[in-house]
Amino acid sequence: MTPPLLPMRHAPSALLANGSEQHAIELRNLCVCYHGKRAFRDISLAVPRGEITALIGPSGCGKSSLLQCLNRLTDMIPGCHVEGDVRVEGLNIMDPAQDLLTLRRHVGMLFQRPNPFPLSIRRNIELPLREHGVIRKPELRARIEQVLDDVGLWDEVRDRLDSPALALSGGQQQRLCLARALALAPRVLLMDEPCSALDPLASAKIEELIVRLRGQYTVLIVTHNLGQARRIADHTGFFWTEDGIGRLVEFAPTHTLFNQPQDPRTRAYIRGERG
Amino acid sequence: MDDWLPASGRTRGRTAAADRTAAGAAWMCAVIVTLAFGWIAADLLWHGLSRLTPGFLFEMPQLSGRAGGLASIIVSTLAILAICLAAAVPIGLGAAILLAEYSRSDRRLGRFVRRSLDVLAGVPSIVFGLFGNAFFCVYLGMGFSLLAGGLTLACMVLPLLIRSLEQGLREVPDDWRNAAAALGMSKAATLRSILLPAALPGLVVGLVLGMGRALAETAALLFTSGYVMRMPGSVMDSGRALSIHIFDLSMNVPGGTGNAYGAAVVLLLMLLTVNLLALAIARRWQLTQPGPL
């Protein structure tokens, strides 16, 4: 049996012991099929711990599917089949015995469209916390204030914690979703184009927050905004499709990938000649 | 005018004529539907409204219903409705949750259940009556009783109820299911705290449709709850529902037409009340919970 991920009370920094020294996520020969049709194949990748890693490439080359493998949201998609080896903090998460609720508490996710629940701002953060065993009122209150402050939302909403979260603006909603994910003290944060539904100002705010997460969390972000990848990511992976099947073409430190790309396809894509 | 995209005169004329014909036909249909409802409502109110006094609602029927009021009939109707809902709502909600939330990974099961429901929904109510009589009254020994009637109605209403409750749940956006799953929330907690509250307006609509069908039912009740007019003492007593009372007064009781109209107005008002109540609940709920984005 795989040892379960550590319980809630431990701070993320205390968890860095297991797994390999520098890598929070390791993929080996990962393939995903939808109803027998391959979305991508043979992806091997090691994501450095505590850094921001961006995945870029045209739509439909499997970047989002790859994120969904890491918290096994793929299990919810009918006809989706995953093969290969996925290790998060050294743990084989494809193990059928792996408890999904625990895994997902340690691997948070931010979606393309902000998706706060149709509840109050407070309940949005409280609900998942309660679900993971934080039930004492003072602790809940402290955590809610803490994470809302972390995303710069506390001063904006402190007087209306009990009003509907859906009345917030798009950017505020996305920051609330980030706060909700942070409240569970995850080790890894997956972000699927978190800024693409937002206006430039709200987008810049989210970007700023992501940069501030560096060092505390391992962030894996899918983005279509090359400028964004260039600005915030330490490492960048470039995906491309061949015959409708996604592949990881190149993975390198962001500076290297953008300035001295090894593959001609990468060069063409980042110059805007293809894709 | 500077006509930068001229259409040929012939095409323009033909399109406009077709548009007018289609619009006219749609209007005609709308008018026919409205007229039909208006006619029925006006006829009922014209003949029945004068009967509608407090005494009519609270007195016992006399002379086979020709005179007196509807007290025992209304009590029986409400009792049957309550039994029907008490049985149908939990089962219906459970089945709807299975269909909408759990059959995604097991499509064969979902398809099988859905097809069975569609067949059941098409079965004439008289057949449900016969089944209810054979199963509840005879086999389970309930006899002609409010309980047997309510349970038979529950069987009859279930297909409609399940499909509309399922629809209500399906209308909840997947965004919230994904968000909850990604936060490591269990399926049960997601349902209880997010999906069911979010689906409430749709669920209420389903409930209203089911109640409407139950209130209006006559044939299935003839065989199961019977048509004894006295005040029922318990759920094991036989009792007469409003729809059966109306049928009996207008068909079997000479001189009963007047009170039949009165009873019909009462039934119509009951249905209207249920509808308005449901609408108010759904609207109030939506005011407190603005839609996504």
Short mmCIF file of N, CA and C in Angstrom, two decimals, chain A residues 100-102 104-105 117 119 123-124 126-132 180 184, chain B residues 176-194:
data_model
loop_
_atom_site.label_atom_id
_atom_site.label_comp_id
_atom_site.label_asym_id
_atom_site.label_seq_id
_atom_site.Cartn_x
_atom_site.Cartn_y
_atom_site.Cartn_z
N LEU A 100 -8.44 9.59 -3.68
CA LEU A 100 -8.52 10.76 -4.55
C LEU A 100 -8.76 12.05 -3.79
N LEU A 101 -9.55 11.96 -2.71
CA LEU A 101 -9.88 13.18 -1.98
C LEU A 101 -8.62 13.77 -1.35
N THR A 102 -7.76 12.89 -0.82
CA THR A 102 -6.51 13.37 -0.22
C THR A 102 -5.59 13.92 -1.30
N ARG A 104 -6.36 15.25 -4.12
CA ARG A 104 -6.83 16.53 -4.66
C ARG A 104 -6.71 17.65 -3.64
N ARG A 105 -6.68 17.31 -2.37
CA ARG A 105 -6.45 18.33 -1.38
C ARG A 105 -5.01 18.84 -1.46
N PHE A 117 -18.49 28.61 -6.05
CA PHE A 117 -19.80 27.98 -5.86
C PHE A 117 -20.87 29.05 -5.68
N LEU A 119 -22.58 30.19 -3.56
CA LEU A 119 -22.76 30.34 -2.11
C LEU A 119 -22.11 31.67 -1.71
N ARG A 123 -18.64 30.85 2.66
CA ARG A 123 -18.94 29.42 2.49
C ARG A 123 -18.07 28.77 1.42
N ASN A 124 -17.69 29.57 0.42
CA ASN A 124 -16.85 29.04 -0.65
C ASN A 124 -15.53 28.48 -0.12
N GLU A 126 -15.04 27.95 3.32
CA GLU A 126 -15.33 27.13 4.50
C GLU A 126 -15.69 25.70 4.12
N LEU A 127 -16.46 25.56 3.04
CA LEU A 127 -16.99 24.24 2.67
C LEU A 127 -15.89 23.21 2.44
N PRO A 128 -14.89 23.51 1.57
CA PRO A 128 -13.82 22.52 1.40
C PRO A 128 -13.00 22.31 2.67
N LEU A 129 -12.81 23.38 3.44
CA LEU A 129 -12.05 23.23 4.69
C LEU A 129 -12.74 22.26 5.63
N ARG A 130 -14.05 22.45 5.80
CA ARG A 130 -14.82 21.54 6.66
C ARG A 130 -14.72 20.12 6.15
N GLU A 131 -14.82 19.98 4.84
CA GLU A 131 -14.76 18.67 4.22
C GLU A 131 -13.44 17.97 4.55
N HIS A 132 -12.38 18.76 4.78
CA HIS A 132 -11.09 18.16 5.10
C HIS A 132 -10.77 18.25 6.59
N ARG A 180 -9.46 29.81 -2.23
CA ARG A 180 -10.11 28.56 -1.86
C ARG A 180 -9.14 27.40 -2.00
N LEU A 184 -6.47 25.01 1.47
CA LEU A 184 -6.21 23.60 1.79
C LEU A 184 -4.72 23.32 1.90
N TRP B 176 -19.05 23.62 -11.48
CA TRP B 176 -19.10 23.44 -10.03
C TRP B 176 -18.74 22.01 -9.63
N ARG B 177 -19.11 21.05 -10.48
CA ARG B 177 -18.72 19.67 -10.20
C ARG B 177 -17.20 19.55 -10.24
N ASN B 178 -16.59 20.17 -11.29
CA ASN B 178 -15.14 20.11 -11.40
C ASN B 178 -14.47 20.83 -10.24
N ALA B 179 -15.00 22.01 -9.89
CA ALA B 179 -14.41 22.77 -8.80
C ALA B 179 -14.43 21.94 -7.52
N ALA B 180 -15.57 21.34 -7.23
CA ALA B 180 -15.70 20.56 -6.00
C ALA B 180 -14.77 19.36 -6.01
N ALA B 181 -14.70 18.68 -7.17
CA ALA B 181 -13.83 17.51 -7.26
C ALA B 181 -12.38 17.92 -7.07
N ALA B 182 -11.99 19.04 -7.70
CA ALA B 182 -10.60 19.48 -7.62
C ALA B 182 -10.23 19.91 -6.21
N LEU B 183 -11.24 20.22 -5.38
CA LEU B 183 -10.96 20.59 -3.99
C LEU B 183 -10.99 19.38 -3.08
N GLY B 184 -11.13 18.21 -3.68
CA GLY B 184 -11.14 16.99 -2.88
C GLY B 184 -12.41 16.82 -2.07
N MET B 185 -13.53 17.36 -2.59
CA MET B 185 -14.80 17.16 -1.87
C MET B 185 -15.44 15.85 -2.33
N SER B 186 -16.04 15.15 -1.38
CA SER B 186 -16.67 13.88 -1.73
C SER B 186 -17.92 14.15 -2.56
N LYS B 187 -18.35 13.12 -3.28
CA LYS B 187 -19.52 13.26 -4.13
C LYS B 187 -20.77 13.60 -3.30
N ALA B 188 -20.88 12.96 -2.13
CA ALA B 188 -22.05 13.20 -1.28
C ALA B 188 -22.09 14.65 -0.82
N ALA B 189 -20.94 15.17 -0.40
CA ALA B 189 -20.91 16.55 0.07
C ALA B 189 -21.18 17.52 -1.06
N THR B 190 -20.65 17.20 -2.25
CA THR B 190 -20.89 18.05 -3.41
C THR B 190 -22.38 18.13 -3.72
N LEU B 191 -23.03 16.96 -3.67
CA LEU B 191 -24.46 16.92 -3.95
C LEU B 191 -25.23 17.73 -2.92
N ARG B 192 -24.94 17.47 -1.66
CA ARG B 192 -25.70 18.06 -0.57
C ARG B 192 -25.51 19.58 -0.51
N SER B 193 -24.26 20.02 -0.63
CA SER B 193 -23.99 21.43 -0.37
C SER B 193 -24.03 22.30 -1.61
N ILE B 194 -23.83 21.70 -2.79
CA ILE B 194 -23.73 22.54 -3.98
C ILE B 194 -24.76 22.18 -5.04
#
